[in-house]
């Protein structure tokens, strides 16, 4: 039973790590397109102004999921920069 307890502790610490949210700033003079999905073909919901602080909710193949103006969508990660 000791092993089981150890595993539980490990799992919860992994969960905590996963929930650590990364912050980035928009690094695109013309603003950053917030899209409905992680694709350049996805519809644009909004344009996020340059230098806006964003929190990454998820990542997928060079795209990041963020929430801006109460809308959750996807942006190209290369057009943002870490603080």
Coordinates of C-alpha atoms in Angstrom, one line a residue:
X1 CA 0.0 0.0 0.0
X2 CA 3.0 2.3 0.5
X3 CA 3.8 2.1 -3.2
X4 CA 0.2 3.1 -4.1
X5 CA 0.5 6.1 -1.9
X6 CA 3.8 7.1 -3.6
X7 CA 2.2 6.8 -7.0
X8 CA -0.7 9.0 -6.0
X9 CA 1.7 11.7 -4.8
X10 CA 3.6 11.5 -8.1
X11 CA 0.5 11.8 -10.2
X12 CA -0.8 14.9 -8.3
X13 CA 2.6 16.5 -8.7
X14 CA 2.5 15.9 -12.4
X15 CA -1.0 17.4 -12.6
X16 CA 0.3 20.5 -10.8
X17 CA 3.1 20.8 -13.3
X18 CA 0.8 20.5 -16.2
X19 CA -1.4 23.3 -14.8
X20 CA 1.5 25.7 -14.6
X21 CA 0.4 28.3 -17.2
X22 CA 2.9 30.0 -19.4
X23 CA 2.6 33.7 -20.1
X24 CA 3.6 35.2 -23.5
X25 CA 3.3 38.6 -25.1
X26 CA 2.0 39.3 -28.7
X27 CA 5.1 40.1 -30.8
X28 CA 3.4 41.2 -34.1
X29 CA 3.1 44.8 -35.1
X30 CA -0.2 44.2 -37.0
X31 CA -1.6 42.2 -34.1
X32 CA -2.2 38.5 -33.7
X33 CA -5.1 36.6 -35.2
X34 CA -7.1 34.6 -32.7
X35 CA -8.5 31.7 -34.7
X36 CA -11.2 29.1 -34.0
X37 CA -8.7 26.3 -34.4
X38 CA -4.9 25.6 -34.6
X39 CA -4.8 26.2 -38.4
X40 CA -4.2 29.1 -40.7
X41 CA -7.4 28.0 -42.4
X42 CA -9.5 28.5 -39.2
X43 CA -11.8 31.5 -39.0
X44 CA -10.4 34.6 -37.3
X45 CA -12.4 35.5 -34.1
X46 CA -10.5 38.6 -33.2
X47 CA -7.2 40.4 -33.7
X48 CA -5.2 40.7 -30.5
X49 CA -3.1 43.9 -30.4
X50 CA 0.7 43.9 -30.3
X51 CA 2.3 43.6 -26.8
X52 CA -0.9 42.1 -25.2
X53 CA -0.2 39.7 -22.3
X54 CA -1.6 36.2 -22.9
X55 CA -1.8 33.1 -20.8
X56 CA -1.3 29.8 -22.7
X57 CA -4.1 27.3 -22.0
X58 CA -2.9 24.6 -24.4
X59 CA -0.4 24.0 -27.2
X60 CA -0.6 22.1 -30.5
X61 CA 2.1 21.9 -33.1
X62 CA 3.3 25.5 -33.1
X63 CA -0.1 26.9 -32.1
X64 CA -1.1 28.1 -28.7
X65 CA -4.6 28.2 -27.2
X66 CA -5.4 31.5 -25.3
X67 CA -8.4 33.3 -24.0
X68 CA -8.7 37.0 -25.0
X69 CA -11.8 39.2 -24.5
X70 CA -13.7 36.2 -23.2
X71 CA -13.1 34.3 -26.4
X72 CA -10.9 31.2 -26.5
X73 CA -9.0 30.5 -29.7
X74 CA -5.7 29.7 -31.2
X75 CA -2.7 31.8 -32.3
X76 CA 0.7 31.1 -33.9
X77 CA 3.3 30.7 -31.2
X78 CA 6.1 32.2 -33.3
X79 CA 4.2 35.6 -33.2
X80 CA 4.5 35.7 -29.5
X81 CA 7.4 36.0 -27.1
X82 CA 8.1 35.0 -23.5
X83 CA 8.4 37.7 -20.9

